[in-house]
XYZ file of C-alpha atoms in Angstrom:
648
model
C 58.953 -15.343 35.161
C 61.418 -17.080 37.250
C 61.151 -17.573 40.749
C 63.826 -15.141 41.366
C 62.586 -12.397 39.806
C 59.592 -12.511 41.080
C 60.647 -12.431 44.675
C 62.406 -8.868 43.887
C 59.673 -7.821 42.340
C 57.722 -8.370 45.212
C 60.470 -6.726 47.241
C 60.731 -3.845 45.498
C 56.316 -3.741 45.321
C 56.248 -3.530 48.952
C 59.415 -1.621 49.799
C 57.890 1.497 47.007
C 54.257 0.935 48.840
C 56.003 1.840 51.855
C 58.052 5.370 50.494
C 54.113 5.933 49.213
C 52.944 5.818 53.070
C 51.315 8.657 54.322
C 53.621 11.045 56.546
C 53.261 12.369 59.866
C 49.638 11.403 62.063
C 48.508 8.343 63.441
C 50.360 6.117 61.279
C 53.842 6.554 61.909
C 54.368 7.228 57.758
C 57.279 9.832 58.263
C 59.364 7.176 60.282
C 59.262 4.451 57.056
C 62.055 4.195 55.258
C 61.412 3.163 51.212
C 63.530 -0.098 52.031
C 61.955 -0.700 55.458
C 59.622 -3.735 53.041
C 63.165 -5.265 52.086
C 64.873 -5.242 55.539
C 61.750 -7.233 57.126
C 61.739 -9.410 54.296
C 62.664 -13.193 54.968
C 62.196 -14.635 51.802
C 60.242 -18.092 51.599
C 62.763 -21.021 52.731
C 64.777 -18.279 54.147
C 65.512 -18.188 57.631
C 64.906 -15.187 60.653
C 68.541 -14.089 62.138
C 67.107 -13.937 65.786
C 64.810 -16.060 67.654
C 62.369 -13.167 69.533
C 60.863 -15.006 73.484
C 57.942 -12.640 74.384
C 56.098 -13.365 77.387
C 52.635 -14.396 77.034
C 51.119 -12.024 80.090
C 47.801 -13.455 81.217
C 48.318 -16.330 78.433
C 50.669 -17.484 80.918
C 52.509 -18.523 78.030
C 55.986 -17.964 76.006
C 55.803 -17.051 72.324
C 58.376 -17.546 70.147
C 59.078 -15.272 66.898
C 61.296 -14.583 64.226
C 62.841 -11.573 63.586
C 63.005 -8.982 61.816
C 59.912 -10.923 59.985
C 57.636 -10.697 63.302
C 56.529 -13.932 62.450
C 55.055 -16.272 65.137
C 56.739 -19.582 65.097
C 55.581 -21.025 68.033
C 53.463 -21.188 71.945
C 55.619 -22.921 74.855
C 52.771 -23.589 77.535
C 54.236 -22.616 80.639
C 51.741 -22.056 83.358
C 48.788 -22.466 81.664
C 46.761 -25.544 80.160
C 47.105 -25.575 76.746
C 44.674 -28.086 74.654
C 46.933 -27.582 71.373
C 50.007 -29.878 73.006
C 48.204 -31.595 75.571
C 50.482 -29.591 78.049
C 48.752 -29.625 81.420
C 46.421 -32.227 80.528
C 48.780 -35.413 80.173
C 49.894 -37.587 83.453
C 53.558 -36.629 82.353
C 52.837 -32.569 82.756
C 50.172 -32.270 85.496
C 52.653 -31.789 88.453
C 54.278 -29.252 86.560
C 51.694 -27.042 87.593
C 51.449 -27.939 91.355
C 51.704 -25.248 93.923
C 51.162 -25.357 97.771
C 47.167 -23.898 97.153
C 47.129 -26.931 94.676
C 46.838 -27.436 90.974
C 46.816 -23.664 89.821
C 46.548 -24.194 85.699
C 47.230 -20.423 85.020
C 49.740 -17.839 85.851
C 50.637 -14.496 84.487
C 53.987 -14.462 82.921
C 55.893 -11.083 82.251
C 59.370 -11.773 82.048
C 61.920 -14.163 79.784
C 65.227 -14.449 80.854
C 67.705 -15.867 78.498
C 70.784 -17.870 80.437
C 74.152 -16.177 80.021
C 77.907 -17.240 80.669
C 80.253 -14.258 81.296
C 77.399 -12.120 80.806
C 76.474 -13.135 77.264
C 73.235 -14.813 75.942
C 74.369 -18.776 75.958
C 70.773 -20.453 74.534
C 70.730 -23.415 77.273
C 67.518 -21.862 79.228
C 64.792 -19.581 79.233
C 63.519 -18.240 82.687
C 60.224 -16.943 82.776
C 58.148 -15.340 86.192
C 54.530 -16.386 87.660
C 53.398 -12.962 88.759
C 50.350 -14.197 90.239
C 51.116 -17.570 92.240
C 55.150 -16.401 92.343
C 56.646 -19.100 90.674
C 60.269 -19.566 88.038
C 59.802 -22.119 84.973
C 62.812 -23.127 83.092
C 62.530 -23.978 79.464
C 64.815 -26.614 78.155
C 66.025 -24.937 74.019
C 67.024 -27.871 72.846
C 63.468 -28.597 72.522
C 61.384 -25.577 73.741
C 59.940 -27.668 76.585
C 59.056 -26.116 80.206
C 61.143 -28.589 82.752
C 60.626 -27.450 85.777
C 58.467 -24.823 87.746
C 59.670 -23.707 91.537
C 57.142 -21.858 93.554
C 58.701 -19.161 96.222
C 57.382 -19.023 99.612
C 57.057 -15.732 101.653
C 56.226 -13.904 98.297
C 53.586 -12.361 96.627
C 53.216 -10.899 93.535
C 56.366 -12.410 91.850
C 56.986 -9.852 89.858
C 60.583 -8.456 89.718
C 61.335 -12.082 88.510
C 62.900 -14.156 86.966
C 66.556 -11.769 86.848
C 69.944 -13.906 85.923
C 73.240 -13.090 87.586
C 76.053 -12.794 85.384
C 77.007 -16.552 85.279
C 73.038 -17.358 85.718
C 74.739 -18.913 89.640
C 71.281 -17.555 90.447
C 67.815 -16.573 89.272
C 66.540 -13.777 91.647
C 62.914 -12.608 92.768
C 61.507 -10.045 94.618
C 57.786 -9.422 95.480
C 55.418 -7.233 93.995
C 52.735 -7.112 96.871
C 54.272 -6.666 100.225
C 52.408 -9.004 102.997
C 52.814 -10.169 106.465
C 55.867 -12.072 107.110
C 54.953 -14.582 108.008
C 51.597 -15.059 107.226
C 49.125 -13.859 109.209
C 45.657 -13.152 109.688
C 46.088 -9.772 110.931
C 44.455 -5.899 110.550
C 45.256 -4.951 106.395
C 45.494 -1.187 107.290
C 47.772 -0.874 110.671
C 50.240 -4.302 110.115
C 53.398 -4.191 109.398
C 54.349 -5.771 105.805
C 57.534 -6.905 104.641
C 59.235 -7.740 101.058
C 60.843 -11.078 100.311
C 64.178 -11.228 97.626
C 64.223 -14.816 96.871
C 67.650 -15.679 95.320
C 67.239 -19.526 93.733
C 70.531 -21.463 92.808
C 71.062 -22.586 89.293
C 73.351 -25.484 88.802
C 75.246 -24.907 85.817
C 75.445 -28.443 84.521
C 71.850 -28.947 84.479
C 69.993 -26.001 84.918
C 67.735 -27.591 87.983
C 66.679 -24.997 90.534
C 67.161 -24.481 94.591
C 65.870 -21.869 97.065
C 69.327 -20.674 98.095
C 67.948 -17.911 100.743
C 65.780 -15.181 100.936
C 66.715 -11.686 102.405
C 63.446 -9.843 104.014
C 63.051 -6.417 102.976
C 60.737 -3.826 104.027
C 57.182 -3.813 103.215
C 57.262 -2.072 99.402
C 56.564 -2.783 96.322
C 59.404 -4.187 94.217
C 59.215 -3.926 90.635
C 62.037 -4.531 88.196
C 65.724 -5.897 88.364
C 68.764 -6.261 86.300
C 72.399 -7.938 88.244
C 75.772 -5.929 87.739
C 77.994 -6.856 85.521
C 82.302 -6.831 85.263
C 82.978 -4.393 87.951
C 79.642 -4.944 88.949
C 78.989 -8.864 89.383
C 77.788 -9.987 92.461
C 75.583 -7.521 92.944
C 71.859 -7.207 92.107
C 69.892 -3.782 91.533
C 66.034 -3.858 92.315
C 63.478 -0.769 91.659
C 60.976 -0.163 94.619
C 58.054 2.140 94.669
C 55.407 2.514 97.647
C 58.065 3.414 99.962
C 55.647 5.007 101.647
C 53.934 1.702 102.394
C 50.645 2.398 101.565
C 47.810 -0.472 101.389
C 44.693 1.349 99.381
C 44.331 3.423 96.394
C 48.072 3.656 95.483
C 47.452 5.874 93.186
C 46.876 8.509 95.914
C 48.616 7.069 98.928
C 52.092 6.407 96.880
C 54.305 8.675 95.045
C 53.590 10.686 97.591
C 57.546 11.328 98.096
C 59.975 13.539 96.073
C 62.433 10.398 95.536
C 61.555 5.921 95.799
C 64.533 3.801 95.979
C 66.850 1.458 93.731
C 67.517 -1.526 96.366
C 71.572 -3.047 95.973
C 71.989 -6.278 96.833
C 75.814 -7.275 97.936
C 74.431 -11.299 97.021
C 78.420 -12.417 97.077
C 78.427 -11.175 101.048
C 74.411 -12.803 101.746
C 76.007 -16.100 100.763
C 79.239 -15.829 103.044
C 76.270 -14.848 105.971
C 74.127 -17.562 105.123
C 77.718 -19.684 105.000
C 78.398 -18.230 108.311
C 75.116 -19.156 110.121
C 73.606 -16.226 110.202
C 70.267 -16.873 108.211
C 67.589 -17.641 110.474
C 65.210 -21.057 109.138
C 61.406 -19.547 108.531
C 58.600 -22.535 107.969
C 57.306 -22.356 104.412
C 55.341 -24.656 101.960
C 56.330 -24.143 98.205
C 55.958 -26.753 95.547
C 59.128 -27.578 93.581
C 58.279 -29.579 90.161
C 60.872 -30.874 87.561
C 60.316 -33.456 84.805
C 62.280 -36.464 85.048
C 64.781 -38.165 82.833
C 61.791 -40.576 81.796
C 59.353 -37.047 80.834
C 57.526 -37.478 84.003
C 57.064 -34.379 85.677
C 56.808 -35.013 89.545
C 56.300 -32.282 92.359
C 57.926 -32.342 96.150
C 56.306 -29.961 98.597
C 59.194 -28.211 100.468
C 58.581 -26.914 104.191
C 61.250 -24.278 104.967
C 63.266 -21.405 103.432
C 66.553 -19.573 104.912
C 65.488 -16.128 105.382
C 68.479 -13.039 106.456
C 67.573 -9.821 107.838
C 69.659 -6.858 106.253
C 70.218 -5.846 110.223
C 72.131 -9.418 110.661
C 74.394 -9.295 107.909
C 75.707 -5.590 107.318
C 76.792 -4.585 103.791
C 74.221 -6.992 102.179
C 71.463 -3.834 100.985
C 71.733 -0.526 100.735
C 68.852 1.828 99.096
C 69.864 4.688 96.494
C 67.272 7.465 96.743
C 65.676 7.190 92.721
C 62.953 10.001 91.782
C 59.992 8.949 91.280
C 58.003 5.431 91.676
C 60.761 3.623 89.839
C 59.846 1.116 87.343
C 63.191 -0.100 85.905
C 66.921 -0.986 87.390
C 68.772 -1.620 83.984
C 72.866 -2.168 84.631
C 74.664 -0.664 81.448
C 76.867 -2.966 79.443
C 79.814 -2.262 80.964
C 78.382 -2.415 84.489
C 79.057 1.142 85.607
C 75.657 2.486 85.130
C 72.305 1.833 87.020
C 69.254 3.240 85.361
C 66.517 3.932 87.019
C 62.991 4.696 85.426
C 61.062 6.639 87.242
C 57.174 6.426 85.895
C 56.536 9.810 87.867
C 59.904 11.756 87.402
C 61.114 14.608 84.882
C 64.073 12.966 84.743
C 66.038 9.665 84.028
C 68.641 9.311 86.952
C 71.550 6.964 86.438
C 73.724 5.766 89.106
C 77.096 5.404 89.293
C 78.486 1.575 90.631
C 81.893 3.334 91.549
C 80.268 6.306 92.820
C 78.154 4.269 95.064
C 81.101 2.110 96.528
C 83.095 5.328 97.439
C 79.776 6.610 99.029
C 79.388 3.016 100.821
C 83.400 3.262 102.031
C 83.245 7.114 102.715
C 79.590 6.530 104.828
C 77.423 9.480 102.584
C 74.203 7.785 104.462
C 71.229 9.928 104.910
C 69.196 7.241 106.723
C 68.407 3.798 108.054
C 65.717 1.836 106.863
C 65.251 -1.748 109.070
C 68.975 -1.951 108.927
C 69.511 -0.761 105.506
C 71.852 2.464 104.836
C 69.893 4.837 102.921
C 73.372 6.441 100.342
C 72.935 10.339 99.528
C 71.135 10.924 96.070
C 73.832 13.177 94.999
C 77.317 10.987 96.198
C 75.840 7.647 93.788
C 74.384 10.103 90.899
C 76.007 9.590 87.926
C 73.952 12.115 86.164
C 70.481 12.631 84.530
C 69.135 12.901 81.167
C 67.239 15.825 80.898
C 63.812 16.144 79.221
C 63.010 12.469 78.329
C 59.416 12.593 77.823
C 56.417 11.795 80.478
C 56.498 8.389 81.838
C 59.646 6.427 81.160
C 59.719 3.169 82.266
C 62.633 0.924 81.315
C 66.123 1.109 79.130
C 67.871 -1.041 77.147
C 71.691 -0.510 75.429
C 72.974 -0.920 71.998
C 76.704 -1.771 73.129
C 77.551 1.242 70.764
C 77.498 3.749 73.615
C 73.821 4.807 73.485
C 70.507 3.791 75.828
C 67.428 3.242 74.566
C 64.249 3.948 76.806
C 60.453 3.420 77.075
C 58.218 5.971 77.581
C 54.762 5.550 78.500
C 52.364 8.421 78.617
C 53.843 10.130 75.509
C 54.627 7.013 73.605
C 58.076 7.038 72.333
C 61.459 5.623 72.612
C 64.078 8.056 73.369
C 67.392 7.162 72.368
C 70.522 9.101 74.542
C 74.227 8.887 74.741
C 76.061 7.234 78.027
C 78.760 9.834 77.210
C 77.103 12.818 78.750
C 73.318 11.486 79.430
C 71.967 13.716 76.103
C 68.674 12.906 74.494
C 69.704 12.242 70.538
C 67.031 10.988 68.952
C 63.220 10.115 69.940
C 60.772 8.429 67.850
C 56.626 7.853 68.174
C 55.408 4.377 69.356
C 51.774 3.062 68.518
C 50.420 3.092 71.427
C 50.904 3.273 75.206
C 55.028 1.597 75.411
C 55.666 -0.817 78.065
C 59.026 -2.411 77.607
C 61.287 -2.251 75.007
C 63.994 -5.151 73.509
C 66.930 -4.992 72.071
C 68.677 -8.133 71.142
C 71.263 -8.620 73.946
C 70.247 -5.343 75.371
C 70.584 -6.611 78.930
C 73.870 -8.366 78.536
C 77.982 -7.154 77.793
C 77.602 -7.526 74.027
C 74.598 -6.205 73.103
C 73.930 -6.986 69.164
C 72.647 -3.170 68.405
C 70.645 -3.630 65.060
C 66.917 -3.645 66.183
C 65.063 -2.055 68.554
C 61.108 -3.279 69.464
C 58.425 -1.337 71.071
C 56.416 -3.528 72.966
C 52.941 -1.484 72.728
C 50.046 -2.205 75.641
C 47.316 -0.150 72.690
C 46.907 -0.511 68.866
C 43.489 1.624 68.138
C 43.970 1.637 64.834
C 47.304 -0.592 63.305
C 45.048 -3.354 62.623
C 41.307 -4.875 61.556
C 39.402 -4.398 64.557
C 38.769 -7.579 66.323
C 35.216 -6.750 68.813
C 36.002 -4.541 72.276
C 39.226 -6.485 72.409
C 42.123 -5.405 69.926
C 45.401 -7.302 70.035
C 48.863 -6.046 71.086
C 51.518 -4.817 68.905
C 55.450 -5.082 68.602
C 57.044 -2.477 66.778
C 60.443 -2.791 64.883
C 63.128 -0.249 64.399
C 66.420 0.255 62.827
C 69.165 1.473 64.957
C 71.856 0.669 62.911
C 72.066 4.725 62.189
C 71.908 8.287 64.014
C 68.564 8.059 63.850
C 65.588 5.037 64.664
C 63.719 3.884 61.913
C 60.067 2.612 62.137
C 60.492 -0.771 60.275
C 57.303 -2.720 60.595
C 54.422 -3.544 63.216
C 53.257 -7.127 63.896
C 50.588 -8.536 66.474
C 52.008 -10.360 69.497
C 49.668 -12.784 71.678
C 48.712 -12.438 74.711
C 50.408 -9.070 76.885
C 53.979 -9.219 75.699
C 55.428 -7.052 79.171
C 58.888 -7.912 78.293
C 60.936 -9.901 75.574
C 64.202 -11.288 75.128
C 66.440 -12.165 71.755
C 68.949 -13.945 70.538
C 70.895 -14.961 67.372
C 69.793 -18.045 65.541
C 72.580 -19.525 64.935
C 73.134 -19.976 68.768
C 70.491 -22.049 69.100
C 69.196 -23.498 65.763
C 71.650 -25.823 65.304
C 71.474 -27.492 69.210
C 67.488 -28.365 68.164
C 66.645 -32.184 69.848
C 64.814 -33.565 66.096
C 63.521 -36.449 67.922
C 63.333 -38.501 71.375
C 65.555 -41.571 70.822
C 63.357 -44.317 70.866
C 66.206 -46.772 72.179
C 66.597 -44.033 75.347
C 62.982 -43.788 75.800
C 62.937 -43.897 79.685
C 59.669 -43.563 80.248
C 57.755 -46.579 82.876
C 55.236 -46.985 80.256
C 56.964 -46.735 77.322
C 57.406 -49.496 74.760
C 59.545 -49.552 71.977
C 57.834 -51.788 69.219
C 54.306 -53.085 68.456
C 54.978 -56.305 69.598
C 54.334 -55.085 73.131
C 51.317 -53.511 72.546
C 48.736 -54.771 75.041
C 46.146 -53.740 77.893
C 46.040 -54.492 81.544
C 43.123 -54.312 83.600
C 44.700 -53.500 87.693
C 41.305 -53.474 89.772
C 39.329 -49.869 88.179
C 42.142 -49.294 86.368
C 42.810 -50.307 82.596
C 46.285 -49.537 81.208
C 46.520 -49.414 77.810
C 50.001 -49.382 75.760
C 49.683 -48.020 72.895
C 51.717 -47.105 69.656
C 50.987 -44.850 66.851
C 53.173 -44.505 63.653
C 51.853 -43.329 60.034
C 48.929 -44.478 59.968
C 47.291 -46.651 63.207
C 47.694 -47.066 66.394
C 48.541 -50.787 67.917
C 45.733 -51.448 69.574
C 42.873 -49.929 67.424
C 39.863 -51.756 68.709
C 39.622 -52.346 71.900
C 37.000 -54.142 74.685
C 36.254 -55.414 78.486
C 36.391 -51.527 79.709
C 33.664 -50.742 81.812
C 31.806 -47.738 83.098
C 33.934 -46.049 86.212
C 37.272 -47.874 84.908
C 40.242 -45.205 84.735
C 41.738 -45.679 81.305
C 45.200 -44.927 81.126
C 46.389 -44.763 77.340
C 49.874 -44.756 77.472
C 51.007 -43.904 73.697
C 54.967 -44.501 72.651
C 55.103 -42.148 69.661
C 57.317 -45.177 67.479
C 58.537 -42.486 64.587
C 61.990 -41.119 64.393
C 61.446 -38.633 62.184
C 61.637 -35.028 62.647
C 58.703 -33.100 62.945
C 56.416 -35.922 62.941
C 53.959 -35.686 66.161
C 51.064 -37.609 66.681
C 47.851 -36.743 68.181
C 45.425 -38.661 70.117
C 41.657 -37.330 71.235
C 39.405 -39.778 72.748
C 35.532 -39.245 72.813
C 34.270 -38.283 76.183
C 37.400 -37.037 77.355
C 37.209 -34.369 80.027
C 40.543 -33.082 79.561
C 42.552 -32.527 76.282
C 44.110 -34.091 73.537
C 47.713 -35.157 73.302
C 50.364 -34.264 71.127
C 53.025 -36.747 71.233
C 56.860 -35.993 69.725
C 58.515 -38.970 67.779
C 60.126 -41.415 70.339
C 58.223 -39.761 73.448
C 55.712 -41.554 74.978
C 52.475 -39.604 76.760
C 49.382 -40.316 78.729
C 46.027 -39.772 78.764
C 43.302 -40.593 81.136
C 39.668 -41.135 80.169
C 36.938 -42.336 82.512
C 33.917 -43.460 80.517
C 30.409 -42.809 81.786
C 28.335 -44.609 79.773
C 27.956 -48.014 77.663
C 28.634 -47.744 73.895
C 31.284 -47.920 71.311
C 33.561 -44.914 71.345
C 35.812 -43.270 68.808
C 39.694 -42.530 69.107
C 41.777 -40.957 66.465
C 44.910 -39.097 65.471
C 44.667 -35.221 65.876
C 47.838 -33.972 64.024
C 47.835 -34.511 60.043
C 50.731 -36.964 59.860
C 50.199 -38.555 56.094
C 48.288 -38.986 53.447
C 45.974 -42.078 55.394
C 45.694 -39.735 58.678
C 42.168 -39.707 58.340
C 42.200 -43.545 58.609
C 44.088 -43.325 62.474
C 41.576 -44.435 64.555
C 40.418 -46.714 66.851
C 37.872 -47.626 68.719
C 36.915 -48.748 72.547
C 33.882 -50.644 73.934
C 32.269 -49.875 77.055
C 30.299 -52.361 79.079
C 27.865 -51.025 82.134
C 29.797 -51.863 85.560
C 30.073 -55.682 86.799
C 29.792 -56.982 82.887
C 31.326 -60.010 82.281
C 32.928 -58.612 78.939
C 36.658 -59.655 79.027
C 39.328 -57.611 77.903
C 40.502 -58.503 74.457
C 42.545 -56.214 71.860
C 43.476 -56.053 68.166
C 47.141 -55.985 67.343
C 46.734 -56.830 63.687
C 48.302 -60.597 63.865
């Protein structure tokens, strides 16, 4: 049988197992379409159309996947250690993870931001939130490498994070957990909290990162965030909840009120006040960390932030009464619309951008919150979509004229029409929806082929794994009237929200290898002949290649017990996709994983005499298992001298 056939065969196998699912119940059988096998279906050597970014939750991590396979391609450590690259571990990544309370090797990442020009998906950069320490990472895909991590002062809780503007001119912030501002050891239950929006500057050649300015809000929670759009741009749309300010059991003490708010940020006028002088300087300490030209991550502790008050530059914020303990702020494509998603409302409420500028120039204020004009519900209403299920949470757009949105405590997606805010279609999730992606969903041009349920509960989709089950994506045609349950497939980690893009805007800009001849690096070399080790006082530097199959040195001796050993290893291939790895025995910290023409470093400090094993980690050739090394240790004070093998 040829190849060929075999492959439709195996198509049509799969696609006739699924018209034979079961209908109706637990499974989801009913939604299956007989060709849902053959529309998943990337054929070996065959490539996904979209590249899928999924936060990693409490991985702290970014996982990248193919779609409409589901298949996971790859981890980008972000916030968190991770042993597999050596990320976290090596000299050159270690500051990457410095905050002002220190080295914090974890984080809690919920949401990837693609990097858009004109409000379109561009592939330069991926922005992804700390929720935990509040922190921004920006990932470099060209290579899928974090370069740089800025921590925001005054915050807590970074959780309506990491939100683009239009022309990504800034990524925004706001805080989750409302604290004293500033800082303060004061009484939890009668203080006064406030709310930080931290808006950080992008620079568009480079993508590095600046605290801009922070505006102080008052003391809620603040959740989600999505930035207008055309009409819309230069404006930012944040969902609160907690207005009532409550500081225990917010299950009871919030929601308490009929209606939360969507915040609207003006940012256009904050920068013409902050221009004008009218941001006041607040002390701060927030780590700032960006790797170098050379691959050498280093961190600078910054001491102050520019913080406006709403009451000192009018116009900035106003609050649009939104029923009930919003969860999402999602601007429509063509940046009329501002959905809000209201976990504890009947209701989806959508606000009008026009409606609320008439209602801004004709004064329809109820209130004043610290200086912030509270609009009238009914003079920014655009309308509200009836009977949307219990529990919805966030909404995405399919560019065709339709909005797709989460709901949590009945599980579904319910799909309804921008023309007259209808429900038209609803289909079953399994189990428990948080967020939902489209491709594009968040931007002018949404590609409207897929939708994906990003599920918090499987039960039963897959072979039990112990008390702990994994998390589930689901995949659905929208290319018709009506959604179509495609496939399920396990995500890592808490996927909270996800991001896509077409391939081809991005496959083709993939680095393949670190020039060797550009290798920056202070302790890179670029050939064996400079192979050597140092001994500096304690310290023994060791520069080291590796290429298929040894590293230059292999044997190695004079190091004593205390010395820090620096092994500084020049990955010498220019191939693509050939890494090397490097474990030493005894090492406290991790392995490395070193890209062809980069060079990384490990430290090892030995604690007892012997002779000590070093070899390649990553299967790079048919002699791989013959990579190794090895490095004697000598008790302290031994008159051993340091000598090397470099194979002349």
């Amino acid at each position: 049988m040829r190849t060929g056939q075999g492959r439709l065969m195996l198509v049509a196998l799969a696609a006739g197992l699924a018209g034979c699912a079961p209908t109706g119940g637990q499974g989801g059988g009913a939604l299956v379409g007989g060709d849902a096998a053959g529309r998943v279906y990337v054929a070996p050597g065959q490539l996904d159309e979209f590249y899928a970014f999924m936060s990693g939750g409490f991985s702290g991590n970014l996982g990248i996947y193919g779609l409409p396979s589901g298949r996971l391609l790859q981890q980008v450590p972000v916030f968190s250690q991770y042993p597999e690259k050596g990320y976290g571990y090596s000299e050159e990544t270690k500051a990457l993870l410095n905050t002002s309370f220190g080295f914090v090797p974890w984080d809690d990442s919920h949401h990837p931001q693609l990097s858009t020009t004109n409000g379109e998906h561009d592939g330069r950069w991926l922005f992804i939130n700390g929720n935990n320490t509040p922190r921004i990472a920006r990932i470099d895909l060209t290579k899928f490498e974090t370069e740089e991590i800025i921590e925001l002062p005054n915050s807590a809780g970074g959780h309506a994070s990491p939100y683009l503007t239009e022309g990504t001119e800034y990524v925004v912030s706001a805080t989750r957990f409302s604290v004293p501002t500033p800082q303060a050891d004061v009484p939890i239950a009668d203080s006064k909290f406030g709310g930080l929006i931290s808006f950080v500057k992008v620079d568009p050649q480079t993508g590095h990162m600046d605290l801009a300015f922070q505006i102080h809000m008052p003391g809620y929670n603040y959740d989600l965030s999505r930035a207008g759009k055309g009409p819309s741009h230069g404006w930012s749309f944040f969902s609160t909840y907690n207005s009532e300010e409550g500081k225990t059991m917010l299950e009871r003490s919030a929601s308490q009120r009929d209606k939360d708010f969507i915040a609207a940020i003006n940012w256009k006028q904050a920068e013409q006040c902050v221009a004008d002088g009218k941001a006041k300087t607040w002390p701060a300490r927030y780590a700032h960390n960006v790797r170098g030209e050379d691959g050498v991550a280093r961190s600078e502790i910054k001491t102050s932030a520019k913080v406006l008050a709403p009451a000192d530059c009018p116009g900035i914020a106003y609050f649009l009464p939104t029923p009930k303990s919003p969860h999402g702020a999602d601007v429509d494509p063509t940046g009329e619309f501002i959905v809000g998603g209201g976990k504890l409302a009947t209701v989806i409420p959508v606000h009008s951008f026009s409606k609320m500028q008439k209602a801004i120039a004709d004064k329809a204020i109820e209130a004043e919150i610290d200086g912030i004009p509270v609009l009238k519900y009914e003079a920014t209403i655009a309308g509200e979509v009836q009977d949307p299920g219990l529990g919805p949470l966030h909404t995405e757009f399919d560019g065709k004229g339709f909005a797709y949105t989460s709901v949590f405590l009945s599980s579904e997606i319910v799909k309804w029409s921008l023309a007259d805010f209808k429900v038209v279609d609803r289909v079953p999730t399994y189990y428990s929806i948080g967020h939902l992606l489209i491709p594009g969903g968040d931007t002018r041009k949404p590609d409207g082929k897929y939708v994906i349920a990003l599920n918090k509960i499987t039960k039963d989709r897959y072979l039990p794994t112990g008390p702990e089950l994994t998390q589930s994506a689901q995949l659905y045609d929208i290319t018709g009237d009506k959604m179509r349950l495609l496939a399920d497939f396990p995500t890592a980690g808490e996927p909270h929200y996800a991001q896509a893009i077409l391939a081809s805007k991005i496959k083709d800009r993939q680095l393949r290898t670190f020039a060797l001849e550009a290798n920056k690096h202070p302790q890179g070399i670029k050939s064996e002949k400079e192979a050597r080790v140092e001994r500096q006082g304690n310290k023994v530097r060791i520069y080291m290649t590796a290429i298929r199959s040894h590293f230059m040195p292999d044997n190695i001796e004079g190091v004593q017990v205390g010395d820090s050993v620096f092994f500084h290893i020049t990955n010498l291939e220019q191939d693509w996709d050939v890494p090397h790895g490097f474990a030493m025995m005894g090492a406290r910290n991790g392995e490395l994983l070193i890209m062809p023409g980069q060079t990384l470093t490990l430290t090892w400090v030995p604690d007892r005499p012997g002779v000590f094993p070093f070899y390649c980690t990553d299967f790079c050739s048919a002699l791989h298992q013959e990579m190794q090394g090895y490095i004697r240790v000598s008790p302290r004070g031994s008159a051993t001298k340091i000598s090397f093998n470099t194979g002349s």
